[in-house]
Coordinates of C-alpha atoms in Angstrom, one line a residue:
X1 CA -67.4 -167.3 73.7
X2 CA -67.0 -166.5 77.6
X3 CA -70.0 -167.2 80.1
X4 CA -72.3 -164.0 79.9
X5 CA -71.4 -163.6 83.7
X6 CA -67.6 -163.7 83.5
X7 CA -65.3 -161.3 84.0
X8 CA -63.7 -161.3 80.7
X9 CA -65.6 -160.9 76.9
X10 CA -63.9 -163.0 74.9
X11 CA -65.6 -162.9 70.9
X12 CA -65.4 -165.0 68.0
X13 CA -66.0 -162.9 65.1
X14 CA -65.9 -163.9 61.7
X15 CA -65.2 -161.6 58.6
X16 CA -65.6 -162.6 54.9
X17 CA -63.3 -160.8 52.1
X18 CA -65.1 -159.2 49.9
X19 CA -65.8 -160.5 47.0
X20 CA -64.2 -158.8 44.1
X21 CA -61.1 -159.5 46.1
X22 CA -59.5 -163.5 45.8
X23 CA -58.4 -164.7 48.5
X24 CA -56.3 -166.9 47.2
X25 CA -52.3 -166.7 48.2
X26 CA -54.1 -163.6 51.0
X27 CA -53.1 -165.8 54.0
X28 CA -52.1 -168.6 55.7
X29 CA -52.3 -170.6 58.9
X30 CA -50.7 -168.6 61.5
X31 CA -50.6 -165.2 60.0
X32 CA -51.8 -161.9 61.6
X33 CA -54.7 -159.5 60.5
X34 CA -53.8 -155.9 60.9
X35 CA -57.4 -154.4 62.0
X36 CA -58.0 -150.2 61.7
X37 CA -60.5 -149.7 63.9
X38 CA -63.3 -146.7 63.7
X39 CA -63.5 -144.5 66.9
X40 CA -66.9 -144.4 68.8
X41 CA -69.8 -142.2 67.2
X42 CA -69.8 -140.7 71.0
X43 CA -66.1 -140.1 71.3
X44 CA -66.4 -138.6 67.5
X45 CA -69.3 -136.0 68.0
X46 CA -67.6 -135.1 71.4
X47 CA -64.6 -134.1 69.2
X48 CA -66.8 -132.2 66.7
X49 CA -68.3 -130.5 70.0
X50 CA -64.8 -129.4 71.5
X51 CA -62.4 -129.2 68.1
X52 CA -64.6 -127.7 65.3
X53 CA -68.0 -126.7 66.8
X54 CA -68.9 -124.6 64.2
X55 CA -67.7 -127.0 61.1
X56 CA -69.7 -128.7 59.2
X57 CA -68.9 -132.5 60.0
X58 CA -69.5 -132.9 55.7
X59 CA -66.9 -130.4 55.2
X60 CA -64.0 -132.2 53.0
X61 CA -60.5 -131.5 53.8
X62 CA -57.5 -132.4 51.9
X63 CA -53.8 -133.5 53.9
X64 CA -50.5 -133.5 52.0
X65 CA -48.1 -135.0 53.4
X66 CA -44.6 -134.3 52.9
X67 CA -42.4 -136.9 50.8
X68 CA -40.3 -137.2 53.7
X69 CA -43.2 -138.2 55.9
X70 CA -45.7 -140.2 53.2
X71 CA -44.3 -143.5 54.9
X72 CA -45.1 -142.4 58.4
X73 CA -49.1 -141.8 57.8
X74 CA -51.7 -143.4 56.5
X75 CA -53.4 -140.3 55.4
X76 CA -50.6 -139.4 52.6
X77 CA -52.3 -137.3 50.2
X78 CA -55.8 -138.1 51.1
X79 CA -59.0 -136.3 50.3
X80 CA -62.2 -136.9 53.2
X81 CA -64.9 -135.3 55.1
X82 CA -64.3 -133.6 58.6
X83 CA -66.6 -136.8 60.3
X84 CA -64.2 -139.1 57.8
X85 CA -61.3 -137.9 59.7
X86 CA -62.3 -137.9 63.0
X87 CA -64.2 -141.7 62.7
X88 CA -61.2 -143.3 60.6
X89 CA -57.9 -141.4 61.1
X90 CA -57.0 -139.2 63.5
X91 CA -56.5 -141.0 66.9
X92 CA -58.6 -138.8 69.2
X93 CA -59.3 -141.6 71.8
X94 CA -55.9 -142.9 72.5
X95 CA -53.3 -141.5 75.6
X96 CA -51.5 -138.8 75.0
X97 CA -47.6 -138.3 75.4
X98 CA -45.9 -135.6 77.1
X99 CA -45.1 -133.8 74.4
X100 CA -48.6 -133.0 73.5
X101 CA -49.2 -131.2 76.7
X102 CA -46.0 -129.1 76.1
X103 CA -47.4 -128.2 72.1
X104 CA -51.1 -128.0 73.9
X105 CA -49.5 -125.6 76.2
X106 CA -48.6 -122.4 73.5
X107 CA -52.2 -122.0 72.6
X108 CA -53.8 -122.0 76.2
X109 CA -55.1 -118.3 76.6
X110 CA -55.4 -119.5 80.2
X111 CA -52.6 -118.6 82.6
X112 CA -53.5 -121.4 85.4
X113 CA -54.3 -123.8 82.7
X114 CA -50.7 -123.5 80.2
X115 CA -49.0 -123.8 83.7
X116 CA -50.8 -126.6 84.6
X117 CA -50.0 -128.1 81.1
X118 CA -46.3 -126.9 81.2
X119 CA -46.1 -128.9 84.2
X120 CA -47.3 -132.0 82.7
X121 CA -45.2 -131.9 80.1
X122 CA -42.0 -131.7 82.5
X123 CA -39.9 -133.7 84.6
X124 CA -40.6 -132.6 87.5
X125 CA -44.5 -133.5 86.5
X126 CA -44.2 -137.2 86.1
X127 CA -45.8 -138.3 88.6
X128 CA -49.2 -136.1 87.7
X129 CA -48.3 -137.0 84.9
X130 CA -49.0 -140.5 85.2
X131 CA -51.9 -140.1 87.4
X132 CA -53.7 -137.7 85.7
X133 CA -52.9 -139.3 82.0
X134 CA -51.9 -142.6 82.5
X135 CA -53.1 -144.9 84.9
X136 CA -56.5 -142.7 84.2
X137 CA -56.2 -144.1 80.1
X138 CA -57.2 -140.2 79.6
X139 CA -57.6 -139.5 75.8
X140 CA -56.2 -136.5 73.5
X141 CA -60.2 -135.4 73.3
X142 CA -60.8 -135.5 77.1
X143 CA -57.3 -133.8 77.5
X144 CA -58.8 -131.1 75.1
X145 CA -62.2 -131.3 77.2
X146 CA -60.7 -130.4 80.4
X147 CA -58.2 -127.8 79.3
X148 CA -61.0 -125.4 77.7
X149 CA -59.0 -122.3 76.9
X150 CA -56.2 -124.8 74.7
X151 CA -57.5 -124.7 71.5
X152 CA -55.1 -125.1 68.4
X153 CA -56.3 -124.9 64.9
X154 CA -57.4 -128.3 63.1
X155 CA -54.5 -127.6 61.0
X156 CA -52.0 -127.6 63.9
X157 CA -53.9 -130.4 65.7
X158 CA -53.5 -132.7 62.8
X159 CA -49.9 -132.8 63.4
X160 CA -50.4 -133.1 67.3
X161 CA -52.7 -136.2 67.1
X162 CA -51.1 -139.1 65.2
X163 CA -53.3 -140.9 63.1
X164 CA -54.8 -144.4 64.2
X165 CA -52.9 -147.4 64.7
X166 CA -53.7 -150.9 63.7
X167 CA -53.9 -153.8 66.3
X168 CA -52.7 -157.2 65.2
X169 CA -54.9 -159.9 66.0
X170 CA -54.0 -163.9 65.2
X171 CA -56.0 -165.1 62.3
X172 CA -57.8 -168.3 64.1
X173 CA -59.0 -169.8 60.7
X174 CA -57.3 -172.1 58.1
X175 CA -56.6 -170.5 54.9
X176 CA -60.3 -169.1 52.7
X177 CA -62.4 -166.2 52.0
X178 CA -63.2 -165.9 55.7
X179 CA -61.1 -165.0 58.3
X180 CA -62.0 -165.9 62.1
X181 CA -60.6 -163.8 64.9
X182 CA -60.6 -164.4 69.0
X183 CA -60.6 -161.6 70.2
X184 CA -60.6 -160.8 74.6
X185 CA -62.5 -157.1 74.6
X186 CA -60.2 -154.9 76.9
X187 CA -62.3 -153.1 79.4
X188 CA -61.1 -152.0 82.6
X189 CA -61.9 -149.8 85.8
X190 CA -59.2 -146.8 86.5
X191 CA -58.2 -145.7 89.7
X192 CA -60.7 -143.3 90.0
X193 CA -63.7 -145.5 88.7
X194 CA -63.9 -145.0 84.9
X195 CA -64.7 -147.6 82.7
X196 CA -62.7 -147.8 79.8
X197 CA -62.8 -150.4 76.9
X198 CA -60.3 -150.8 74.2
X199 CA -60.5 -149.2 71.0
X200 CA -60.5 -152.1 68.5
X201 CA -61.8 -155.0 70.7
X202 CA -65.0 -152.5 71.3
X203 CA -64.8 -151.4 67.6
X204 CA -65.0 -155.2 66.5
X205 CA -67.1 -156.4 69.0
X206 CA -69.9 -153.3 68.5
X207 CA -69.7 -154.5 64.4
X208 CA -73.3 -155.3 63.0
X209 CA -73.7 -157.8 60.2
X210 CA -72.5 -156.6 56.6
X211 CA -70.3 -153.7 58.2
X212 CA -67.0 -153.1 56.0
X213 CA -63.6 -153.8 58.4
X214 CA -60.1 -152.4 57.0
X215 CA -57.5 -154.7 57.5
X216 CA -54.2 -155.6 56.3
X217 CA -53.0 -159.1 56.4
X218 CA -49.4 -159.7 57.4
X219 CA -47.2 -162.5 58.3
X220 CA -47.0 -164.1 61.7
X221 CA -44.0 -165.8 63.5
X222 CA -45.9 -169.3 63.4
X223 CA -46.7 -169.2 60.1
X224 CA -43.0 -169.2 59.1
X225 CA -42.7 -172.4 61.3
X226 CA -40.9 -175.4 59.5
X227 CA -44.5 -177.2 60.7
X228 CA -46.3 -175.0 58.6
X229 CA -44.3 -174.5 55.4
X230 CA -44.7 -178.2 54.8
X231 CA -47.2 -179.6 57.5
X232 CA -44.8 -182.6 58.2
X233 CA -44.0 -184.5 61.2
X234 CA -45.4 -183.8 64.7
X235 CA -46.3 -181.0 66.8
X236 CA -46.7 -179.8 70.6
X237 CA -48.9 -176.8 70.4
X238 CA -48.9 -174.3 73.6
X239 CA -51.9 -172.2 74.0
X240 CA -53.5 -170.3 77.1
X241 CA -56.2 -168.2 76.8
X242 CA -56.3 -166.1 73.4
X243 CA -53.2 -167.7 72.6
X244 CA -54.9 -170.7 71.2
X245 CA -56.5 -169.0 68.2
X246 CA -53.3 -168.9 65.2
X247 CA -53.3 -172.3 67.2
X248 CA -56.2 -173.4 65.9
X249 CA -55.7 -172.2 62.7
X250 CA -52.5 -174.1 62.4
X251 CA -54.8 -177.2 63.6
X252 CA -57.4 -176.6 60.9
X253 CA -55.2 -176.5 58.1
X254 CA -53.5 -179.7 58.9
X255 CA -57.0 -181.6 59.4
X256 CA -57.7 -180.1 55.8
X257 CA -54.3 -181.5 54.7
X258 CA -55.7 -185.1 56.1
X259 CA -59.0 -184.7 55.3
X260 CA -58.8 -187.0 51.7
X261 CA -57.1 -190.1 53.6
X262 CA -57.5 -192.1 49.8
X263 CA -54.3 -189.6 48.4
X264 CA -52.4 -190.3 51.1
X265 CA -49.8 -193.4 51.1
X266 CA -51.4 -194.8 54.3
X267 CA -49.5 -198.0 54.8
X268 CA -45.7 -195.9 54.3
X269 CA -46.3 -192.6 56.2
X270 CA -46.7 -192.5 59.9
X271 CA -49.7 -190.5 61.1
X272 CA -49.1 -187.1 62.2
X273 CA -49.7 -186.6 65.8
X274 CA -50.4 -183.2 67.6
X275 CA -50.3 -182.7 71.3
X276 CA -52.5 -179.0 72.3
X277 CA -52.2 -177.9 75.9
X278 CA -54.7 -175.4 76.3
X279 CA -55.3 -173.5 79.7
X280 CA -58.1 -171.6 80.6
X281 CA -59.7 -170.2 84.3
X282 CA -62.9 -172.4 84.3
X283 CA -64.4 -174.8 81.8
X284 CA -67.8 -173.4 82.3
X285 CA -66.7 -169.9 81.9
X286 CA -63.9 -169.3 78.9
X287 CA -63.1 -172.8 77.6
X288 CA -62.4 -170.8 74.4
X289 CA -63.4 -173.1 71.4
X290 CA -63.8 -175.9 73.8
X291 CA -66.8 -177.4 72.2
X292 CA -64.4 -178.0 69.3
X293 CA -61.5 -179.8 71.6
X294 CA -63.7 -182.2 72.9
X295 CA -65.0 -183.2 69.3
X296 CA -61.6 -183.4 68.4
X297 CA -60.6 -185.7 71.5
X298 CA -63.2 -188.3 70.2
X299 CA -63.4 -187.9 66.7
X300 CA -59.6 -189.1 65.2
X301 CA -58.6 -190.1 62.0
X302 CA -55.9 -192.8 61.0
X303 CA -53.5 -190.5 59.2
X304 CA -54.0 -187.2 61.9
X305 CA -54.4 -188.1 65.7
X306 CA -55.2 -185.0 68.0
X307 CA -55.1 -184.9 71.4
X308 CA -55.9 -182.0 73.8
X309 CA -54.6 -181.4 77.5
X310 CA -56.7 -178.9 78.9
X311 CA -55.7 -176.7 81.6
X312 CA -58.7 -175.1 84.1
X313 CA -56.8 -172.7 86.9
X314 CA -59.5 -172.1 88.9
X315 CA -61.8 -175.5 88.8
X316 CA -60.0 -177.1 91.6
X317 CA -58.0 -175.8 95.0
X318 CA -54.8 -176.1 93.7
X319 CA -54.1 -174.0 90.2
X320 CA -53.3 -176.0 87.4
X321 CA -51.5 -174.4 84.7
X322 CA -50.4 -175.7 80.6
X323 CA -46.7 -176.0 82.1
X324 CA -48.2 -178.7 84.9
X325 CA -50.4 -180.5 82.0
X326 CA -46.8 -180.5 79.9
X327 CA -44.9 -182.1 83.1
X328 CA -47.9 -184.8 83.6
X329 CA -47.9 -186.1 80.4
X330 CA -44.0 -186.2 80.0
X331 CA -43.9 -189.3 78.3
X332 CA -46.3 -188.1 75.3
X333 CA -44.3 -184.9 75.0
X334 CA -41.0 -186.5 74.8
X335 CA -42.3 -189.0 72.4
X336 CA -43.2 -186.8 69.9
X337 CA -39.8 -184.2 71.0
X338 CA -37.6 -187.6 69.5
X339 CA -39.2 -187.2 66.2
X340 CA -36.2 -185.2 64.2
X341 CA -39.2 -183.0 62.2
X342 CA -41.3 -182.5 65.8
X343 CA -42.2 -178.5 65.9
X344 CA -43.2 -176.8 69.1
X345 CA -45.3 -173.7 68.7
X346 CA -45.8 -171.5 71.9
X347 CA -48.5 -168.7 71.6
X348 CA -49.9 -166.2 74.3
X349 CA -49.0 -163.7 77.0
X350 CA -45.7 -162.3 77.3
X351 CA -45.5 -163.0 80.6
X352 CA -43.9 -165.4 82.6
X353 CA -45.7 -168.0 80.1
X354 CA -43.4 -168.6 77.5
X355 CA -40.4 -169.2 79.8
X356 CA -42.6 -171.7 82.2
X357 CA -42.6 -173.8 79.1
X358 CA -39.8 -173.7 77.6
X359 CA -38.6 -174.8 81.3
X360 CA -41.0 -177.5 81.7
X361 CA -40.4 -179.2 78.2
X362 CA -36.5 -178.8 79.2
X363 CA -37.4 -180.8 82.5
X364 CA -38.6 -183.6 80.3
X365 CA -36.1 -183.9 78.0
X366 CA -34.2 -184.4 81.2
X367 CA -36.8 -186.5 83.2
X368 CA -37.7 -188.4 80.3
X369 CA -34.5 -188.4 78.0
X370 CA -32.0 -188.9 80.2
X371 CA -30.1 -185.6 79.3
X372 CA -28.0 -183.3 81.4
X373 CA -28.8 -179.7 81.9
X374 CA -27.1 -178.5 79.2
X375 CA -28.0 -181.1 76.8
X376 CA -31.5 -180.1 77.2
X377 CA -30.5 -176.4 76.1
X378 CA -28.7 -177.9 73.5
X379 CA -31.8 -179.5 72.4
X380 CA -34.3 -176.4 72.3
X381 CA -31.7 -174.4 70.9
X382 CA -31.0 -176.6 68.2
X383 CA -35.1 -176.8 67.6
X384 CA -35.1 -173.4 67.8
X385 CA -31.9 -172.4 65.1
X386 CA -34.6 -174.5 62.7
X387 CA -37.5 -172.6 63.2
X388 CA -39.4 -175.6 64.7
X389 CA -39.6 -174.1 68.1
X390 CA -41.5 -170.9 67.9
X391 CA -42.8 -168.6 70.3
X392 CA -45.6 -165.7 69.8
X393 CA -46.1 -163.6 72.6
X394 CA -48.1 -160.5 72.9
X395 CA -48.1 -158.3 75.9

């Protein structure tokens, strides 16, 4: 989706359910797919090479949890192949805590190296801690890599490694037996000049037609939205970056709703209007989905009337953020805020982002509609009590 020469891979992958499976009632607009990634064939075999050298990666092996601890992991009672458990379970590629170089630290036959780990593993080690571990993004198998006499027993290991976690992504697709994700690939350059690219976002963007994906489908903040339980009355939709894809979603579905103007009571319901501001660095380099804004800019329909406010940072001198696009068009926003069903949906970084909007959209309501300072808190909070302000925010 990003310009081939930007700094930041941004992907729009598509997955279809499989087809024994209806996807009826699976999803809606606005929920989040839980994705369980597959470690690297590289990072695996190094494993095999350092762990079990002399295992057969077809061995099975067979984990019982106990009852106590069956909620806990996803391999309860499970049955697989060495190379099963190393690609799909146990999370050999993420950071280790400190806890695992105190356990890692019995085994070492090593005297310089179980000191070395003891002194990770304590206080007075934080700071090698964190330089060694994790500002590096070292990994449980390159811990095991450079420490060559620490070498517990699979058995032991198993409960030293947790098993892999899933990342949420926001589902950027209305509602069928496909589900569209937007997802940025993490990939970064440590301190010391490693390249290191995340797990999932390298899994899924490394995926070759007709490969299976696990994933559970759960559901998201926006989807519980008054604005998406029933799809009536307006909507200001808040966006940057990533953030615009359960956005998007949410916009599908209510085209679909629209789409069959001859049901629809057209000369006693209002048309629905939807403000997006979207914000981006450059429109030639990640105008995410812009191709699709633009369209919907000039194509509009009677009964659903879209328009997008998009935000480039870094096209012109001065930056231009969602929260300057939100003050210049005050009078739109605070058009569709005096509508009693109005929903405002906020979806992105964790940052400072969410707050810089919530304070813009309170400088209209004063700007705009005349209200006091605590008026406008009033208002939000009031929007907010009834689910028709909602923020999603992801660090």
């Amino acid at each position: 989706m990003t310009h081939i020469d930007w700094n930041q891979d941004v992907r729009h992958i598509k997955l279809r359910i499989a087809e024994q499976q209806s996807p009826v009632g699976y999803y809606a607009a606005g929920d989040i797919a839980e994705v369980y990634y597959c470690n690297p064939t590289e990072l695996v075999l190094k494993a095999f090479s350092i762990i079990v050298p002399d295992v057969d990666s077809s061995s099975t092996v067979s984990i019982e949890c106990l009852p106590s601890e069956i909620r806990k992991s996803r391999m309860a009672s499970i049955s697989c192949t060495l190379w099963e458990l190393f690609l799909r379970h146990l999370d050999i590629g993420g950071v280790p805590t400190r806890s695992f170089f105190e356990e890692l630290s019995v085994f070492a036959t090593s005297e310089e190296e179980r000191e070395k780990l003891q002194e990770l593993s304590s206080g007075a080690g934080t700071d090698l801690f964190f330089d060694y571990c994790v500002r590096e993004k070292r990994s449980y198998c390159e811990v095991l890599e450079d420490f060559k006499s620490a070498r517990p027993p699979l058995e032991r290991l198993l409960e030293m490694i947790p098993v892999i976690r899933p990342r949420q992504y926001s589902i950027a697709s209305p509602p069928s037996r496909d589900i569209e994700l937007c997802v940025a690939v993490a990939k970064k350059r440590t301190p010391y000049g490693r390249v290191k690219v995340g797990l999932c976002s390298g899994y899924l963007a490394g995926l070759q037609a007709g490969e299976t994906v696990v994933l559970v489908l759960r559901k998201g903040l926006l989807s519980r939205s008054r604005l998406c339980e029933a799809f009536k009355g307006p909507a200001i939709l808040v966006g940057p970056g990533t953030g615009v894809a359960p956005l998007r979603a949410i916009l599908m579905q209510m085209g679909l709703r629209h789409q069959d103007e001859g049901n629809r009571s057209s000369d006693r319901d209002p048309p629905t209007d939807v403000l997006l501001f979207f914000g981006c660095r450059k429109r030639n380099a990640d105008y995410l989905f812009g191709q699709e804004w633009e369209d919907l800019n000039t194509r509009q329909r009677s009964s659903f009337r879209v328009v997008i406010h998009s935000a480039f940072s870094q096209d012109q001198a001065v930056k231009e953020y969602v929260t300057h696009k939100i003050s210049s068009h005050a009078q739109e926003v605070w058009r569709l805020l005096q509508h009693p069903h109005c929903s405002v949906l906020v979806a992105g970084s964790a940052r400072k982002m969410p707050e810089d909007v919530r304070q813009a959209l309170l400088e209209v309501l004063q700007r705009c509609g005349g209200m006091d300072s605590p008026s406008a808190e009033t208002f939000i909070s009031n929007m907010v009590k009834t689910r028709r302000y909602i923020v999603e925010a992801w660090s």
